[in-house]
Amino acid sequence: MGDNQNLLAEQRRALILEEVRRRGGARVNELTRKLMVSDMTVRRDLDALARQGALEKVHGGAVPLAEASTHEPGFEAKSSLELSAKAEIARAAAGMAQPGSAIALSGGTTTYALAQHLVDVPDLTVVTNSVRVADVFHTRQRGPGGGRTPRPGAATVVLTGGVRTPSDSLVGPVADAAIRTLHFDVLFLGVHGISPEAGLSTPNLAEAETNRRFVGSARRVVVVADHTKWGTVGLSSFASLEQVDTLVTDGALPSEVRAEIEEHLPDLVVAGEPENGADGEVPEA
């Protein structure tokens, strides 16, 4: 059987992961029929997803990871998932940072994608507990010829101290103390999971406390999360949905879930889709 050339590997693996999570497992022969690809292609995709820590391979197929509430994938494992969605979310969220404002970015691969857009916003003050995010600004804040002098309008970056997590975030008492005394115009917050019952959650207890400090210090909380985060529940909750001002997500989020989110949040932004007018109707061309 010839492979379906219309699907990129990234898209195919996202569909496989969604099927495994939705059904609690999937067999190779079922996935080959659904995706119209060969057994070998599906097995390679399952191998890749297993290496990334996204699922567990079993005989004849795959199942979700056991004890998902405490499992924390590393940064590299997460960075290869939902790349297109994260790029769209980053572009949509970047416009919410005003020149000259004080913003905070939590750790995570979506905030890392966002940082690459925010480097072009002039005169920001950026507080982050993400080593990866800080590196993005550090690399870009120098002029074209390098050197020690920051380019005009380069962000002022404050990296909290703390203990490093598998996702390259700094957490713990040192980070908490640094964040407690600060005030941000906007917090851009990545999450492990989001649900109506658990709110925002993470499998890391120390990270949960640091994220609570971030939320408590922000005038506006913007959560950046792709559709796979909805319905996922980590070990520790750190904020309710009512504490979130805006959720920026991608177009793969089902319509019934969007309706549920809008019951809890004042602002839902679906990246890549046209925004509604102020009266809730799409403006005429």
mmCIF file of C-alpha atoms in Angstrom:
data_model
loop_
_atom_site.group_PDB
_atom_site.id
_atom_site.type_symbol
_atom_site.label_atom_id
_atom_site.label_comp_id
_atom_site.label_asym_id
_atom_site.label_seq_id
_atom_site.Cartn_x
_atom_site.Cartn_y
_atom_site.Cartn_z
ATOM 1 C CA MET A 1 0.000 0.000 0.000
ATOM 2 C CA GLY A 2 1.371 3.411 -0.940
ATOM 3 C CA ASP A 3 1.639 6.070 1.717
ATOM 4 C CA ASN A 4 -0.708 9.043 1.831
ATOM 5 C CA GLN A 5 1.553 11.870 0.642
ATOM 6 C CA ASN A 6 -0.978 14.564 1.627
ATOM 7 C CA LEU A 7 -0.050 14.357 5.300
ATOM 8 C CA LEU A 8 3.258 15.627 6.658
ATOM 9 C CA ALA A 9 4.935 13.529 9.347
ATOM 10 C CA GLU A 10 4.116 16.178 11.953
ATOM 11 C CA GLN A 11 0.416 16.173 11.021
ATOM 12 C CA ARG A 12 0.273 12.381 10.917
ATOM 13 C CA ARG A 13 1.852 12.009 14.349
ATOM 14 C CA ALA A 14 -0.488 14.619 15.807
ATOM 15 C CA LEU A 15 -3.465 12.602 14.506
ATOM 16 C CA ILE A 16 -2.019 9.384 15.921
ATOM 17 C CA LEU A 17 -1.470 10.988 19.328
ATOM 18 C CA GLU A 18 -4.984 12.424 19.343
ATOM 19 C CA GLU A 19 -6.456 8.998 18.470
ATOM 20 C CA VAL A 20 -4.465 7.263 21.202
ATOM 21 C CA ARG A 21 -5.495 9.828 23.818
ATOM 22 C CA ARG A 22 -9.152 9.902 22.740
ATOM 23 C CA ARG A 23 -9.650 6.135 22.658
ATOM 24 C CA GLY A 24 -7.185 5.143 25.359
ATOM 25 C CA GLY A 25 -5.076 3.273 22.804
ATOM 26 C CA ALA A 26 -4.860 2.356 19.117
ATOM 27 C CA ARG A 27 -3.689 -0.617 17.084
ATOM 28 C CA VAL A 28 -1.290 -0.341 14.152
ATOM 29 C CA ASN A 29 -3.755 -1.854 11.666
ATOM 30 C CA GLU A 30 -6.445 0.629 12.733
ATOM 31 C CA LEU A 31 -4.077 3.558 12.247
ATOM 32 C CA THR A 32 -2.950 2.366 8.818
ATOM 33 C CA ARG A 33 -6.571 2.307 7.640
ATOM 34 C CA LYS A 34 -7.410 5.665 9.168
ATOM 35 C CA LEU A 35 -4.341 7.449 7.815
ATOM 36 C CA MET A 36 -4.018 5.444 4.567
ATOM 37 C CA VAL A 37 -0.327 4.754 5.102
ATOM 38 C CA SER A 38 1.772 1.599 5.438
ATOM 39 C CA ASP A 39 2.360 -0.413 8.610
ATOM 40 C CA MET A 40 6.020 0.592 8.463
ATOM 41 C CA THR A 41 5.149 4.291 8.416
ATOM 42 C CA VAL A 42 2.843 3.945 11.418
ATOM 43 C CA ARG A 43 5.444 1.970 13.348
ATOM 44 C CA ARG A 44 8.089 4.622 12.616
ATOM 45 C CA ASP A 45 5.680 7.300 13.833
ATOM 46 C CA LEU A 46 4.956 5.345 17.014
ATOM 47 C CA ASP A 47 8.693 4.913 17.605
ATOM 48 C CA ALA A 48 9.217 8.667 17.215
ATOM 49 C CA LEU A 49 6.328 9.550 19.548
ATOM 50 C CA ALA A 50 7.557 7.046 22.140
ATOM 51 C CA ARG A 51 11.069 8.560 22.048
ATOM 52 C CA GLN A 52 9.512 11.983 22.623
ATOM 53 C CA GLY A 53 7.677 10.681 25.689
ATOM 54 C CA ALA A 54 4.264 11.326 24.121
ATOM 55 C CA LEU A 55 2.900 7.750 24.331
ATOM 56 C CA GLU A 56 3.884 4.200 25.235
ATOM 57 C CA LYS A 57 4.355 1.518 22.587
ATOM 58 C CA VAL A 58 2.775 -1.873 23.286
ATOM 59 C CA HIS A 59 2.507 -5.053 21.209
ATOM 60 C CA GLY A 60 0.510 -4.189 18.097
ATOM 61 C CA GLY A 61 -0.050 -0.528 18.860
ATOM 62 C CA ALA A 62 0.248 2.188 21.504
ATOM 63 C CA VAL A 63 -1.428 3.474 24.685
ATOM 64 C CA PRO A 64 -1.290 6.793 26.569
ATOM 65 C CA LEU A 65 1.476 7.193 29.095
ATOM 66 C CA ALA A 66 0.704 5.713 32.491
ATOM 67 C CA GLU A 67 0.323 8.110 35.418
ATOM 68 C CA ALA A 68 -0.021 11.114 33.154
ATOM 69 C CA SER A 69 -0.713 13.412 36.088
ATOM 70 C CA THR A 70 2.906 13.112 37.283
ATOM 71 C CA HIS A 71 4.715 12.629 33.979
ATOM 72 C CA GLU A 72 6.719 15.665 32.883
ATOM 73 C CA PRO A 73 8.278 15.375 29.400
ATOM 74 C CA GLY A 74 11.556 17.188 28.786
ATOM 75 C CA PHE A 75 11.837 20.322 26.663
ATOM 76 C CA GLU A 76 13.222 18.487 23.628
ATOM 77 C CA ALA A 77 10.401 15.939 23.713
ATOM 78 C CA LYS A 78 7.719 18.621 23.824
ATOM 79 C CA SER A 79 9.364 20.946 21.328
ATOM 80 C CA SER A 80 8.734 18.574 18.408
ATOM 81 C CA LEU A 81 4.973 18.285 19.054
ATOM 82 C CA GLU A 82 2.285 20.520 17.500
ATOM 83 C CA LEU A 83 4.852 22.769 15.815
ATOM 84 C CA SER A 84 2.407 24.416 13.412
ATOM 85 C CA ALA A 85 -0.116 25.103 16.173
ATOM 86 C CA LYS A 86 2.532 26.635 18.435
ATOM 87 C CA ALA A 87 3.776 28.871 15.614
ATOM 88 C CA GLU A 88 0.253 30.173 14.937
ATOM 89 C CA ILE A 89 -0.405 30.714 18.652
ATOM 90 C CA ALA A 90 2.883 32.611 19.013
ATOM 91 C CA ARG A 91 2.058 34.943 16.122
ATOM 92 C CA ALA A 92 -1.401 35.661 17.522
ATOM 93 C CA ALA A 93 -0.197 36.277 21.078
ATOM 94 C CA ALA A 94 2.740 38.501 20.132
ATOM 95 C CA GLY A 95 0.434 41.405 19.322
ATOM 96 C CA MET A 96 -0.711 41.505 22.953
ATOM 97 C CA ALA A 97 2.655 42.836 24.140
ATOM 98 C CA GLN A 98 2.845 46.611 23.872
ATOM 99 C CA PRO A 99 6.170 48.444 23.353
ATOM 100 C CA GLY A 100 7.654 49.629 26.633
ATOM 101 C CA SER A 101 5.550 47.298 28.797
ATOM 102 C CA ALA A 102 6.631 44.866 31.494
ATOM 103 C CA ILE A 103 5.787 41.270 30.622
ATOM 104 C CA ALA A 104 6.457 37.824 32.048
ATOM 105 C CA LEU A 105 6.902 34.544 30.210
ATOM 106 C CA SER A 106 6.709 31.223 31.990
ATOM 107 C CA GLY A 107 8.619 28.170 30.845
ATOM 108 C CA GLY A 108 7.434 25.946 28.016
ATOM 109 C CA THR A 109 7.795 25.306 24.312
ATOM 110 C CA THR A 110 4.898 27.575 23.322
ATOM 111 C CA THR A 111 6.282 30.536 25.263
ATOM 112 C CA TYR A 112 9.644 29.748 23.660
ATOM 113 C CA ALA A 113 8.010 30.088 20.227
ATOM 114 C CA LEU A 114 6.368 33.316 21.387
ATOM 115 C CA ALA A 115 9.682 34.773 22.562
ATOM 116 C CA GLN A 116 11.014 34.594 19.011
ATOM 117 C CA HIS A 117 8.309 37.068 17.963
ATOM 118 C CA LEU A 118 8.583 39.298 21.023
ATOM 119 C CA VAL A 119 12.248 40.119 20.373
ATOM 120 C CA ASP A 120 11.013 42.592 17.744
ATOM 121 C CA VAL A 121 8.789 44.503 20.218
ATOM 122 C CA PRO A 122 10.826 47.546 21.351
ATOM 123 C CA ASP A 123 11.742 48.441 24.924
ATOM 124 C CA LEU A 124 10.166 45.503 26.706
ATOM 125 C CA THR A 125 11.061 44.493 30.231
ATOM 126 C CA VAL A 126 10.872 40.701 30.271
ATOM 127 C CA VAL A 127 10.821 38.532 33.382
ATOM 128 C CA THR A 128 11.076 34.801 32.795
ATOM 129 C CA ASN A 129 11.900 31.613 34.630
ATOM 130 C CA SER A 130 12.751 29.870 31.340
ATOM 131 C CA VAL A 131 16.394 29.403 30.449
ATOM 132 C CA ARG A 132 15.380 28.823 26.813
ATOM 133 C CA VAL A 133 13.322 32.017 26.611
ATOM 134 C CA ALA A 134 16.122 34.082 28.155
ATOM 135 C CA ASP A 135 18.548 32.671 25.582
ATOM 136 C CA VAL A 136 16.281 33.829 22.720
ATOM 137 C CA PHE A 137 16.408 37.429 23.926
ATOM 138 C CA HIS A 138 20.112 37.266 24.788
ATOM 139 C CA THR A 139 20.990 36.042 21.301
ATOM 140 C CA ARG A 140 18.923 38.700 19.542
ATOM 141 C CA GLN A 141 19.553 41.716 21.761
ATOM 142 C CA ARG A 142 22.986 42.418 20.280
ATOM 143 C CA GLY A 143 23.463 44.479 17.150
ATOM 144 C CA PRO A 144 24.204 42.927 13.728
ATOM 145 C CA GLY A 145 27.938 42.877 14.414
ATOM 146 C CA GLY A 146 27.585 41.331 17.850
ATOM 147 C CA GLY A 147 29.613 42.911 20.621
ATOM 148 C CA ARG A 148 28.599 44.011 24.084
ATOM 149 C CA THR A 149 26.343 46.953 23.270
ATOM 150 C CA PRO A 150 22.646 45.981 23.055
ATOM 151 C CA ARG A 151 20.845 47.057 19.893
ATOM 152 C CA PRO A 152 18.454 50.041 20.231
ATOM 153 C CA GLY A 153 15.128 48.993 21.729
ATOM 154 C CA ALA A 154 16.435 45.630 22.943
ATOM 155 C CA ALA A 155 14.516 44.075 25.806
ATOM 156 C CA THR A 156 15.717 44.192 29.379
ATOM 157 C CA VAL A 157 15.589 40.580 30.520
ATOM 158 C CA VAL A 158 15.382 39.345 34.108
ATOM 159 C CA LEU A 159 15.948 35.597 34.574
ATOM 160 C CA THR A 160 14.784 34.291 37.924
ATOM 161 C CA GLY A 161 16.996 31.919 39.816
ATOM 162 C CA GLY A 162 15.818 28.543 41.004
ATOM 163 C CA VAL A 163 16.044 24.804 40.452
ATOM 164 C CA ARG A 164 15.884 23.603 36.851
ATOM 165 C CA THR A 165 13.004 21.302 35.802
ATOM 166 C CA PRO A 166 12.970 18.782 32.900
ATOM 167 C CA SER A 167 11.271 21.492 30.795
ATOM 168 C CA ASP A 168 14.149 23.930 31.493
ATOM 169 C CA SER A 169 12.126 26.159 33.834
ATOM 170 C CA LEU A 170 13.568 27.582 37.046
ATOM 171 C CA VAL A 171 11.326 26.974 40.054
ATOM 172 C CA GLY A 172 11.414 26.855 43.828
ATOM 173 C CA PRO A 173 11.847 29.373 46.661
ATOM 174 C CA VAL A 174 14.428 31.541 44.851
ATOM 175 C CA ALA A 175 12.217 31.966 41.799
ATOM 176 C CA ASP A 176 9.130 32.505 43.956
ATOM 177 C CA ALA A 177 10.827 35.244 45.988
ATOM 178 C CA ALA A 178 11.983 37.074 42.858
ATOM 179 C CA ILE A 179 8.534 37.024 41.256
ATOM 180 C CA ARG A 180 6.642 37.965 44.427
ATOM 181 C CA THR A 181 7.989 41.541 44.471
ATOM 182 C CA LEU A 182 7.358 42.281 40.775
ATOM 183 C CA HIS A 183 4.341 43.468 38.790
ATOM 184 C CA PHE A 184 3.657 42.654 35.129
ATOM 185 C CA ASP A 185 1.358 44.231 32.580
ATOM 186 C CA VAL A 186 0.895 40.851 30.880
ATOM 187 C CA LEU A 187 1.828 37.303 31.814
ATOM 188 C CA PHE A 188 2.167 34.822 28.953
ATOM 189 C CA LEU A 189 1.693 31.447 30.540
ATOM 190 C CA GLY A 190 2.331 27.995 29.094
ATOM 191 C CA VAL A 191 0.534 25.080 30.730
ATOM 192 C CA HIS A 192 0.773 21.303 30.944
ATOM 193 C CA GLY A 193 -2.994 20.903 31.174
ATOM 194 C CA ILE A 194 -6.218 22.889 31.269
ATOM 195 C CA SER A 195 -9.739 21.768 32.220
ATOM 196 C CA PRO A 196 -12.895 23.238 33.802
ATOM 197 C CA GLU A 197 -12.520 21.126 36.947
ATOM 198 C CA ALA A 198 -8.769 21.375 37.571
ATOM 199 C CA GLY A 199 -8.132 24.744 35.915
ATOM 200 C CA LEU A 200 -4.469 25.150 34.979
ATOM 201 C CA SER A 201 -2.223 22.328 36.155
ATOM 202 C CA THR A 202 1.291 20.898 36.009
ATOM 203 C CA PRO A 203 2.865 17.601 37.091
ATOM 204 C CA ASN A 204 5.614 19.492 38.975
ATOM 205 C CA LEU A 205 4.676 20.701 42.480
ATOM 206 C CA ALA A 206 7.420 23.328 42.662
ATOM 207 C CA GLU A 207 6.505 24.668 39.228
ATOM 208 C CA ALA A 208 2.879 24.961 40.336
ATOM 209 C CA GLU A 209 3.895 27.275 43.191
ATOM 210 C CA THR A 210 6.091 29.395 40.916
ATOM 211 C CA ASN A 211 3.243 29.708 38.415
ATOM 212 C CA ARG A 212 0.915 30.818 41.232
ATOM 213 C CA ARG A 213 3.359 33.646 41.941
ATOM 214 C CA PHE A 214 3.356 34.613 38.267
ATOM 215 C CA VAL A 215 -0.449 34.711 38.135
ATOM 216 C CA GLY A 216 -0.649 36.737 41.347
ATOM 217 C CA SER A 217 1.766 39.377 40.017
ATOM 218 C CA ALA A 218 0.094 39.949 36.637
ATOM 219 C CA ARG A 219 -2.541 42.502 35.652
ATOM 220 C CA ARG A 220 -3.515 40.351 32.668
ATOM 221 C CA VAL A 221 -3.048 36.585 32.307
ATOM 222 C CA VAL A 222 -2.760 35.195 28.766
ATOM 223 C CA VAL A 223 -2.550 31.397 28.503
ATOM 224 C CA VAL A 224 -0.916 30.078 25.335
ATOM 225 C CA ALA A 225 -1.862 26.425 24.840
ATOM 226 C CA ASP A 226 -2.511 24.202 21.837
ATOM 227 C CA HIS A 227 -5.642 22.048 21.619
ATOM 228 C CA THR A 228 -3.971 18.918 23.050
ATOM 229 C CA LYS A 229 -3.669 20.612 26.455
ATOM 230 C CA TRP A 230 -7.458 20.771 26.881
ATOM 231 C CA GLY A 231 -8.701 17.978 29.145
ATOM 232 C CA THR A 232 -5.211 17.131 30.418
ATOM 233 C CA VAL A 233 -4.852 17.266 34.210
ATOM 234 C CA GLY A 234 -1.487 17.431 35.974
ATOM 235 C CA LEU A 235 -0.787 16.564 39.583
ATOM 236 C CA SER A 236 -1.094 20.120 40.927
ATOM 237 C CA SER A 237 -3.511 22.917 40.024
ATOM 238 C CA PHE A 238 -2.229 26.472 40.303
ATOM 239 C CA ALA A 239 -5.022 28.667 38.904
ATOM 240 C CA SER A 240 -8.700 28.460 38.033
ATOM 241 C CA LEU A 241 -10.066 29.293 34.592
ATOM 242 C CA GLU A 242 -11.662 32.385 36.119
ATOM 243 C CA GLN A 243 -8.188 33.771 36.807
ATOM 244 C CA VAL A 244 -7.361 33.681 33.085
ATOM 245 C CA ASP A 245 -8.144 36.748 30.958
ATOM 246 C CA THR A 246 -7.332 35.302 27.534
ATOM 247 C CA LEU A 247 -6.692 31.846 26.114
ATOM 248 C CA VAL A 248 -4.829 31.703 22.805
ATOM 249 C CA THR A 249 -5.161 28.293 21.162
ATOM 250 C CA ASP A 250 -5.285 26.755 17.676
ATOM 251 C CA GLY A 251 -8.040 25.888 15.233
ATOM 252 C CA ALA A 252 -8.009 22.137 15.993
ATOM 253 C CA LEU A 253 -9.920 22.795 19.227
ATOM 254 C CA PRO A 254 -13.431 21.307 18.746
ATOM 255 C CA SER A 255 -16.401 23.688 18.599
ATOM 256 C CA GLU A 256 -18.092 22.144 21.651
ATOM 257 C CA VAL A 257 -14.938 22.716 23.701
ATOM 258 C CA ARG A 258 -14.770 26.336 22.534
ATOM 259 C CA ALA A 259 -18.317 26.878 23.785
ATOM 260 C CA GLU A 260 -17.371 25.386 27.146
ATOM 261 C CA ILE A 261 -14.290 27.606 27.421
ATOM 262 C CA GLU A 262 -16.297 30.733 26.629
ATOM 263 C CA GLU A 263 -18.485 29.998 29.665
ATOM 264 C CA HIS A 264 -15.439 30.449 31.909
ATOM 265 C CA LEU A 265 -13.133 32.901 30.094
ATOM 266 C CA PRO A 266 -13.831 36.456 28.913
ATOM 267 C CA ASP A 267 -11.624 36.116 25.817
ATOM 268 C CA LEU A 268 -10.870 33.144 23.554
ATOM 269 C CA VAL A 269 -8.503 33.713 20.627
ATOM 270 C CA VAL A 270 -8.256 30.960 18.009
ATOM 271 C CA ALA A 271 -5.023 31.513 16.116
ATOM 272 C CA GLY A 272 -5.240 31.425 12.345
ATOM 273 C CA GLU A 273 -8.969 32.131 12.242
ATOM 274 C CA PRO A 274 -10.588 35.517 11.490
ATOM 275 C CA GLU A 275 -11.632 37.453 14.564
ATOM 276 C CA ASN A 276 -15.252 38.317 15.121
ATOM 277 C CA GLY A 277 -16.447 41.885 15.207
ATOM 278 C CA ALA A 278 -17.361 43.608 18.442
ATOM 279 C CA ASP A 279 -21.000 42.527 18.055
ATOM 280 C CA GLY A 280 -19.973 38.892 17.720
ATOM 281 C CA GLU A 281 -20.589 38.768 13.962
ATOM 282 C CA VAL A 282 -17.953 38.451 11.310
ATOM 283 C CA PRO A 283 -17.524 41.882 9.653
ATOM 284 C CA GLU A 284 -18.619 42.194 6.047
ATOM 285 C CA ALA A 285 -15.874 42.484 3.447
#
